[in-house]
Amino acid sequence: MLMRSLFKQGLCSLIVSMNLSGGSPEPRPDGSEFLGGLPRLRMMPIFSVGHPSEKLSQRSFQPFSCLRQDYEERLQALPSLVEQARDSDVSDDESVTPINSPVKDGGVGLDTTPQIYASFSGGGAKGLLQASAQRAICEETGIKLRDLYDAVAGTSVGAILGAASAFDVLSAEDCVNFFKEEVPGVFPASRWNKFITMGGFAAPVYSREPLDLILQDKFGDKKLSDARIPYAAVSVLQYQDPYGFWSNPVSHIFNSKIAIENPLLHDTYMSHVLAATSAAPSYFRSPEWEYAGKKARALDGGLVANSPDNQVLLLAYEHYQKLGSDDIVLLYRTGGLDPKLEKKPGFITRSLNRISPFRRGGLYEHAGSVFHSFMDSGLAEDNARRLALSLGIKEENIFTLNADLSDTDMARVDVPFLTELEEKGGGIIKALEHGQRERLLNAVRTRAEARRE
């Protein structure tokens, strides 16, 4: 009976993952619409460009394509945003421009101080690499984590690290200890669990409860709209219709600015947001809760953007209305396999790559997205560099913080591997070329001094 139930659960997950057909749009209470079951929540009014009904059939219903289309819409709207800032009437009232919302280089609320934007990748226990690199910056400069960034975006465990500073709930040292003390309980070693779940195919390998309890303990009743600085987390959502059926999956960005402006999203708890972005398929069961007035469940953001570099750049531009040439972009990564240990794709991987049903919307396509996010981070980095340069940031101010590892298992939590992650993460900053290292640390100090004044 147990095996039959597990097989049924795995089969249902397979059917849901491969069901990507579309339908006609349906109105939603918040003014957005369902595109064949896919919710497209409206962003800021300036980004609500709409989709005429005759063009609905041209919209891809796969999560990655939806994220790409939203990205392109937001990118096209950036010139309009800057023009609005220039044309707006400026009052002498200081409340017009919040302290944490300076407009760069000659705009409203002039602030020429270099700002720092950070993107954190997903990667489970390997997030310790990022936490250790982050701690090294704080130790080198004497700056507290809460004062380090001006905008952050993250996916999965990266979203948790970004939220630590955006919501001022953890120090840099706390983030490192989080992985050494808390994460091992999230990925308990159990060959029996892997066996009865068929390695995650029939059912999730790990229970959600330890992770949910940790998130609730760390973030309590904090809400997405409480972020001190612009914050975004990537996820994939499904909504339930009145008949109990789940819609097709669609990429979704949990954006603190939108949460402030949209009453339906204002009270979204951070514990839910972080559970949503870190719901890695085959590792954890998808969390379910009320979101935007409907019952929703989530899948890991790594399915569509494991390194949300473009998101933090767009988020910062939308919020500050212009980026400065001296601004700093930190692209935190969760490591790559040491080149000496890499292997070529096996026979099964090469075979699945040639089978159309697995490639177009099936499990293999999603697995491929995660694979490329983890193992081929150069693609995300190149995209982010092009966007950053187009927004006016100097190329030498874009830092990729990464290291080669002996293993890339996101659920490996033995002491030797965690020690390796901590040591290599701390060494990333020291390993930077002298000019790069000084430029980064001086920008952090300059920014901190300007904020204190």
Coordinates of C-alpha atoms in Angstrom, one line a residue:
M1 CA 0.0 0.0 0.0
L2 CA 2.8 2.4 0.9
M3 CA 4.7 1.8 -2.4
R4 CA 1.4 2.2 -4.4
S5 CA 0.8 5.5 -2.7
L6 CA 4.4 6.7 -3.4
F7 CA 4.2 5.6 -7.0
K8 CA 0.8 7.4 -7.4
Q9 CA 2.3 10.6 -6.0
G10 CA 5.3 10.4 -8.3
L11 CA 3.1 9.8 -11.3
C12 CA 0.9 12.8 -10.5
S13 CA 4.0 15.0 -10.2
L14 CA 5.2 13.8 -13.6
I15 CA 1.8 14.5 -15.2
V16 CA 1.7 18.0 -13.6
S17 CA 5.2 18.8 -14.7
M18 CA 4.5 17.8 -18.3
N19 CA 1.1 19.5 -18.6
L20 CA 1.9 22.8 -20.2
S21 CA -1.1 23.4 -22.4
G22 CA -2.7 26.9 -22.5
G23 CA -6.2 28.3 -22.5
S24 CA -8.2 31.5 -22.5
P25 CA -7.5 34.3 -20.1
E26 CA -9.6 34.7 -16.9
P27 CA -9.9 37.9 -14.8
R28 CA -8.5 38.0 -11.3
P29 CA -9.6 40.1 -8.3
D30 CA -6.2 42.0 -8.3
G31 CA -6.6 43.2 -11.9
S32 CA -4.2 40.6 -13.4
E33 CA -5.4 37.6 -15.4
F34 CA -5.0 33.9 -15.9
L35 CA -3.3 33.0 -19.1
G36 CA -4.5 29.4 -19.7
G37 CA -4.3 28.8 -15.9
L38 CA -1.0 30.8 -15.6
P39 CA -1.3 33.7 -13.2
R40 CA 0.4 36.9 -14.4
L41 CA 0.4 39.2 -11.4
R42 CA 0.8 42.8 -12.4
M43 CA 4.0 44.5 -11.5
M44 CA 4.2 48.3 -11.0
P45 CA 1.6 50.1 -13.1
I46 CA 4.4 51.3 -15.3
F47 CA 5.2 47.8 -16.3
S48 CA 1.7 46.6 -17.0
V49 CA 2.0 46.7 -20.7
G50 CA -0.7 44.1 -21.2
H51 CA -1.1 41.3 -23.7
P52 CA -3.9 41.8 -26.4
S53 CA -6.1 38.7 -26.7
E54 CA -4.9 38.1 -30.3
K55 CA -1.4 37.7 -29.0
L56 CA -2.1 35.3 -26.2
S57 CA -1.5 32.3 -28.3
Q58 CA 2.0 33.6 -29.0
R59 CA 3.0 33.6 -25.4
S60 CA 4.9 30.5 -24.3
F61 CA 3.4 28.8 -21.2
Q62 CA 6.7 27.5 -19.9
P63 CA 8.0 29.0 -16.7
F64 CA 11.4 30.1 -18.1
S65 CA 9.8 31.8 -21.1
C66 CA 7.4 33.7 -18.9
L67 CA 10.3 34.9 -16.8
R68 CA 12.2 36.0 -19.9
Q69 CA 9.1 37.9 -21.2
D70 CA 8.6 39.7 -17.9
Y71 CA 12.3 40.6 -17.9
E72 CA 12.0 42.0 -21.4
E73 CA 9.0 44.1 -20.6
R74 CA 10.6 45.6 -17.5
L75 CA 13.8 46.3 -19.5
Q76 CA 11.8 48.2 -22.2
A77 CA 10.1 50.3 -19.5
L78 CA 13.3 51.6 -17.9
P79 CA 13.7 54.7 -20.1
S80 CA 10.1 55.7 -19.2
L81 CA 11.0 55.3 -15.5
V82 CA 13.9 57.7 -15.8
E83 CA 11.9 60.2 -17.8
Q84 CA 9.2 60.2 -15.1
A85 CA 11.8 60.9 -12.4
R86 CA 13.1 63.9 -14.4
D87 CA 9.7 65.3 -15.2
S88 CA 8.3 65.0 -11.7
D89 CA 7.9 68.1 -9.4
V90 CA 10.3 68.0 -6.5
S91 CA 9.2 69.3 -3.1
D92 CA 11.5 70.6 -0.4
D93 CA 9.9 68.1 2.0
E94 CA 12.5 65.5 2.8
S95 CA 9.8 62.8 3.0
V96 CA 9.6 62.9 -0.8
T97 CA 12.8 60.9 -1.1
P98 CA 13.2 58.2 1.6
I99 CA 16.6 57.9 3.1
N100 CA 17.0 54.4 1.6
S101 CA 15.8 55.5 -1.8
P102 CA 18.3 57.9 -3.3
V103 CA 18.2 58.6 -7.0
K104 CA 21.6 58.4 -8.6
D105 CA 23.7 61.0 -10.4
G106 CA 21.7 64.1 -10.7
G107 CA 18.1 62.8 -10.2
V108 CA 15.7 63.5 -7.3
G109 CA 17.6 63.3 -4.0
L110 CA 21.1 63.4 -5.4
D111 CA 23.4 60.7 -4.0
T112 CA 26.7 60.0 -5.8
T113 CA 27.9 57.5 -3.2
P114 CA 28.7 54.1 -4.7
Q115 CA 26.0 51.6 -4.0
I116 CA 26.3 47.8 -3.7
Y117 CA 23.9 45.3 -5.3
A118 CA 24.2 41.5 -4.6
S119 CA 22.8 38.4 -6.2
F120 CA 22.8 35.1 -4.3
S121 CA 22.6 31.8 -6.2
G122 CA 20.7 28.7 -4.9
G123 CA 22.6 25.6 -3.9
G124 CA 21.4 24.1 -0.6
A125 CA 24.3 23.5 1.8
K126 CA 26.7 25.0 -0.7
G127 CA 25.3 28.4 0.3
L128 CA 27.9 28.3 3.0
L129 CA 30.4 29.3 0.3
Q130 CA 28.5 32.5 -0.2
A131 CA 28.0 33.1 3.5
S132 CA 31.7 32.7 4.2
A133 CA 32.6 35.1 1.3
Q134 CA 30.1 37.6 2.6
R135 CA 31.5 37.4 6.1
A136 CA 35.0 38.0 4.8
I137 CA 33.9 41.3 3.3
C138 CA 32.4 42.4 6.6
E139 CA 35.5 41.4 8.5
E140 CA 37.9 43.1 6.1
T141 CA 35.9 46.4 6.2
G142 CA 34.4 46.3 9.7
I143 CA 30.9 46.8 8.2
K144 CA 27.9 45.1 9.6
L145 CA 25.9 42.9 7.3
R146 CA 22.8 45.0 7.7
D147 CA 24.7 48.0 6.2
L148 CA 26.4 46.2 3.4
Y149 CA 23.9 46.2 0.4
D150 CA 21.5 48.6 -1.3
A151 CA 19.6 45.9 -3.2
V152 CA 19.6 42.1 -3.0
A153 CA 18.0 39.2 -5.0
G154 CA 18.3 35.5 -4.3
T155 CA 17.1 32.1 -5.3
S156 CA 16.4 29.2 -2.9
V157 CA 19.1 29.3 -0.1
G158 CA 20.4 32.5 -1.8
A159 CA 17.1 34.2 -1.1
I160 CA 17.5 33.3 2.6
L161 CA 21.0 34.9 2.6
G162 CA 19.7 38.0 0.9
A163 CA 16.9 38.3 3.3
A164 CA 19.3 38.1 6.3
S165 CA 20.5 41.6 5.5
A166 CA 17.4 43.0 3.8
F167 CA 15.3 42.3 6.9
D168 CA 18.2 42.6 9.5
V169 CA 17.6 39.2 11.1
L170 CA 21.1 37.6 10.9
S171 CA 24.6 38.9 11.1
A172 CA 27.4 37.8 8.8
E173 CA 28.6 35.4 11.4
D174 CA 25.1 34.1 12.0
C175 CA 24.7 33.3 8.3
V176 CA 27.8 31.1 8.5
N177 CA 26.7 29.4 11.7
F178 CA 23.3 28.8 10.1
F179 CA 24.9 26.4 7.6
K180 CA 27.0 24.7 10.2
E181 CA 24.4 24.3 12.9
E182 CA 20.9 24.4 11.2
V183 CA 21.3 23.1 7.6
P184 CA 22.6 19.6 8.6
G185 CA 19.1 19.0 10.2
V186 CA 17.4 19.9 6.9
F187 CA 19.4 17.3 5.0
P188 CA 19.6 14.3 7.5
A189 CA 21.6 11.4 6.2
S190 CA 19.3 8.5 5.5
R191 CA 19.9 5.8 2.9
W192 CA 16.4 4.4 3.8
N193 CA 14.7 7.6 2.7
K194 CA 16.5 7.7 -0.6
F195 CA 15.6 4.0 -1.1
I196 CA 11.9 4.2 -0.4
T197 CA 11.5 7.4 -2.4
M198 CA 13.4 6.0 -5.3
G199 CA 16.0 8.8 -5.0
G200 CA 13.3 11.4 -5.0
F201 CA 11.3 10.2 -8.0
A202 CA 8.4 8.6 -6.1
A203 CA 8.3 11.2 -3.3
P204 CA 10.5 14.0 -1.8
V205 CA 13.6 12.6 0.0
Y206 CA 13.4 15.1 2.9
S207 CA 10.7 16.4 5.2
R208 CA 9.7 20.1 4.9
E209 CA 9.2 20.5 8.6
P210 CA 12.8 21.2 9.7
L211 CA 13.2 23.9 7.1
D212 CA 9.8 25.5 7.8
L213 CA 10.6 25.6 11.5
I214 CA 13.9 27.3 10.9
L215 CA 12.4 29.9 8.6
Q216 CA 9.6 30.6 11.1
D217 CA 12.1 30.9 13.9
K218 CA 14.5 33.3 12.0
F219 CA 11.9 35.5 10.3
G220 CA 8.9 35.2 12.6
D221 CA 6.1 37.5 11.5
K222 CA 8.2 39.6 9.1
K223 CA 6.5 40.3 5.8
L224 CA 7.8 40.9 2.3
S225 CA 6.8 44.5 2.5
D226 CA 9.0 45.0 5.6
A227 CA 12.3 44.9 3.6
R228 CA 14.7 47.6 4.5
I229 CA 16.2 47.7 1.0
P230 CA 14.8 46.4 -2.4
Y231 CA 14.6 42.7 -2.2
A232 CA 13.5 40.0 -4.7
A233 CA 13.3 36.2 -4.6
V234 CA 12.6 33.8 -7.5
S235 CA 10.1 31.0 -7.4
V236 CA 7.7 29.0 -9.6
L237 CA 4.0 29.1 -8.6
Q238 CA 0.9 27.1 -9.3
Y239 CA -2.6 28.2 -8.4
Q240 CA -5.6 26.0 -7.5
D241 CA -9.0 26.6 -9.3
P242 CA -12.4 26.2 -7.6
Y243 CA -12.5 22.5 -8.6
G244 CA -9.2 21.7 -6.9
F245 CA -7.1 21.4 -10.0
W246 CA -3.6 23.0 -10.1
S247 CA -2.7 25.5 -12.9
N248 CA 0.3 25.2 -15.0
P249 CA 3.6 26.4 -13.3
V250 CA 4.7 30.0 -13.9
S251 CA 7.8 31.8 -12.9
H252 CA 7.2 34.5 -10.2
I253 CA 9.4 37.1 -8.6
F254 CA 8.6 38.0 -5.0
N255 CA 9.4 41.7 -5.1
S256 CA 9.3 43.8 -1.9
K257 CA 8.4 47.0 -3.8
I258 CA 5.4 45.4 -5.4
A259 CA 4.4 43.9 -2.0
I260 CA 4.3 47.5 -0.6
E261 CA 2.1 48.7 -3.4
N262 CA -0.3 45.7 -3.9
P263 CA -2.7 45.2 -1.0
L264 CA -3.1 41.5 -2.0
L265 CA 0.6 40.9 -1.5
H266 CA 1.3 43.3 1.3
D267 CA 0.9 40.8 4.1
T268 CA 2.9 38.0 2.5
Y269 CA 5.0 36.4 5.2
M270 CA 8.7 36.0 4.5
S271 CA 8.7 32.5 5.9
H272 CA 6.3 31.6 3.0
V273 CA 8.3 33.4 0.4
L274 CA 11.5 31.6 1.4
A275 CA 9.7 28.3 1.6
A276 CA 8.4 28.9 -1.9
T277 CA 11.8 29.8 -3.5
S278 CA 13.5 26.8 -1.8
A279 CA 11.1 24.1 -2.6
A280 CA 13.6 22.0 -4.6
P281 CA 11.8 19.2 -6.6
S282 CA 12.7 15.7 -5.4
Y283 CA 14.1 17.2 -2.2
F284 CA 11.1 18.8 -0.5
R285 CA 7.3 18.7 -0.9
S286 CA 5.9 21.9 -2.4
P287 CA 4.5 24.3 0.3
E288 CA 0.9 25.4 0.0
W289 CA -0.7 28.6 1.3
E290 CA -3.0 31.5 0.5
Y291 CA -1.3 33.9 -1.9
A292 CA -2.8 36.8 -3.8
G293 CA -6.3 35.7 -2.7
K294 CA -5.9 32.2 -4.0
K295 CA -4.5 28.9 -2.8
A296 CA -1.0 28.5 -4.2
R297 CA 1.8 26.0 -4.1
A298 CA 5.4 26.6 -5.2
L299 CA 8.5 25.0 -6.8
D300 CA 12.1 26.0 -6.4
G301 CA 13.2 29.2 -8.1
G302 CA 16.3 27.3 -9.4
L303 CA 14.0 25.8 -12.1
V304 CA 14.0 29.2 -13.9
A305 CA 16.8 31.3 -12.5
N306 CA 19.2 29.8 -10.0
S307 CA 21.4 32.9 -10.3
P308 CA 19.0 35.9 -10.3
D309 CA 21.7 38.5 -11.4
N310 CA 19.4 40.3 -13.9
Q311 CA 16.7 40.6 -11.2
V312 CA 18.8 42.5 -8.8
L313 CA 20.0 44.9 -11.5
L314 CA 16.4 45.6 -12.7
L315 CA 15.2 45.8 -9.1
A316 CA 17.9 48.4 -8.3
Y317 CA 17.2 50.4 -11.4
E318 CA 13.5 50.5 -10.9
H319 CA 14.0 51.6 -7.3
Y320 CA 16.8 54.1 -7.6
Q321 CA 15.9 55.2 -11.1
K322 CA 19.6 55.2 -12.2
L323 CA 22.7 53.2 -11.5
G324 CA 26.1 54.9 -11.0
S325 CA 29.2 54.0 -12.9
D326 CA 31.0 53.4 -9.6
D327 CA 28.3 51.1 -8.2
I328 CA 29.4 47.6 -7.2
V329 CA 27.7 44.4 -8.4
L330 CA 28.5 41.2 -6.4
L331 CA 27.5 37.9 -8.0
Y332 CA 27.7 35.3 -5.3
R333 CA 27.9 31.7 -6.5
T334 CA 27.7 28.3 -4.9
G335 CA 30.7 26.8 -6.5
G336 CA 31.5 24.6 -9.5
L337 CA 33.0 21.2 -9.7
D338 CA 36.8 21.3 -9.9
P339 CA 37.8 21.0 -13.6
K340 CA 40.0 18.1 -12.6
L341 CA 36.9 16.2 -11.4
E342 CA 34.5 17.0 -14.2
K343 CA 33.0 14.2 -16.4
K344 CA 31.4 14.3 -19.8
P345 CA 27.5 13.8 -19.9
G346 CA 26.6 10.1 -19.6
F347 CA 24.7 7.9 -22.1
I348 CA 21.3 8.5 -20.3
T349 CA 21.7 12.3 -20.4
R350 CA 22.7 12.3 -24.0
S351 CA 19.8 10.0 -24.9
L352 CA 17.1 12.0 -23.0
N353 CA 18.4 15.1 -24.8
R354 CA 17.2 13.6 -28.0
I355 CA 13.8 12.6 -26.9
S356 CA 11.3 15.4 -27.7
P357 CA 8.7 14.6 -25.0
F358 CA 11.3 15.0 -22.3
R359 CA 12.8 18.1 -23.8
R360 CA 9.7 20.2 -24.4
G361 CA 8.2 21.0 -21.0
G362 CA 9.0 17.7 -19.3
L363 CA 11.0 16.8 -16.3
Y364 CA 14.2 16.8 -18.3
E365 CA 13.8 20.4 -19.4
H366 CA 13.4 21.5 -15.8
A367 CA 16.3 19.4 -14.7
G368 CA 18.3 20.9 -17.6
S369 CA 17.5 24.4 -16.3
V370 CA 18.8 23.5 -12.9
F371 CA 21.9 21.8 -14.3
H372 CA 22.9 24.8 -16.4
S373 CA 22.2 27.1 -13.5
F374 CA 24.5 25.1 -11.2
M375 CA 27.2 23.9 -13.6
D376 CA 27.2 26.6 -16.4
S377 CA 26.9 29.8 -14.3
G378 CA 28.9 31.6 -17.0
L379 CA 25.8 32.0 -19.0
A380 CA 24.0 33.9 -16.2
E381 CA 27.1 35.9 -15.6
D382 CA 27.5 37.0 -19.2
N383 CA 23.9 38.1 -19.3
A384 CA 24.3 40.1 -16.1
R385 CA 27.5 41.8 -17.3
R386 CA 25.8 42.9 -20.5
L387 CA 22.9 44.3 -18.6
A388 CA 25.1 46.0 -16.0
L389 CA 27.2 47.6 -18.7
S390 CA 24.1 48.9 -20.5
L391 CA 22.9 50.4 -17.3
G392 CA 26.1 52.4 -16.8
I393 CA 28.2 50.2 -14.4
K394 CA 31.9 49.8 -15.1
E395 CA 32.9 46.3 -16.0
E396 CA 35.7 46.3 -13.4
N397 CA 33.0 46.9 -10.7
I398 CA 31.3 43.6 -11.4
F399 CA 32.6 40.8 -9.1
T400 CA 31.9 37.1 -9.4
L401 CA 32.6 35.4 -6.1
N402 CA 33.0 31.7 -6.7
A403 CA 35.3 28.7 -6.1
D404 CA 36.0 25.2 -7.4
L405 CA 34.8 22.4 -5.1
S406 CA 35.5 18.8 -4.6
D407 CA 31.7 18.0 -4.8
T408 CA 28.5 19.8 -6.0
D409 CA 26.0 17.9 -3.9
M410 CA 23.7 20.5 -2.4
A411 CA 22.6 18.1 0.3
R412 CA 26.0 17.1 1.5
V413 CA 26.5 18.3 5.1
D414 CA 29.3 16.3 6.5
V415 CA 31.9 18.2 8.5
P416 CA 34.8 17.9 6.0
F417 CA 32.7 19.3 3.1
L418 CA 31.3 22.1 5.2
T419 CA 34.8 23.0 6.4
E420 CA 35.9 23.1 2.7
L421 CA 33.1 25.4 1.9
E422 CA 33.8 27.8 4.7
E423 CA 37.5 27.9 4.0
K424 CA 37.2 28.4 0.2
G425 CA 34.4 31.0 0.7
G426 CA 36.6 33.0 3.0
G427 CA 39.5 32.7 0.6
I428 CA 37.5 34.1 -2.4
I429 CA 38.0 37.8 -1.3
K430 CA 41.7 37.2 -0.5
A431 CA 42.2 35.5 -3.9
L432 CA 41.0 38.6 -5.8
E433 CA 43.7 40.5 -7.7
H434 CA 45.1 43.2 -5.5
G435 CA 43.5 46.0 -7.6
Q436 CA 40.1 44.3 -7.6
R437 CA 40.2 43.6 -3.9
E438 CA 41.1 47.1 -2.9
R439 CA 38.5 48.6 -5.3
L440 CA 35.8 46.4 -3.7
L441 CA 36.7 47.0 -0.1
N442 CA 37.3 50.8 -0.6
A443 CA 33.8 51.1 -2.2
V444 CA 32.3 49.3 0.8
R445 CA 34.1 51.6 3.2
T446 CA 33.2 54.7 1.3
R447 CA 29.6 53.8 1.2
A448 CA 29.5 53.1 4.9
E449 CA 31.1 56.4 5.8
A450 CA 28.7 58.3 3.6
R451 CA 25.7 56.6 5.3
R452 CA 27.1 57.4 8.8
E453 CA 27.4 61.1 7.8

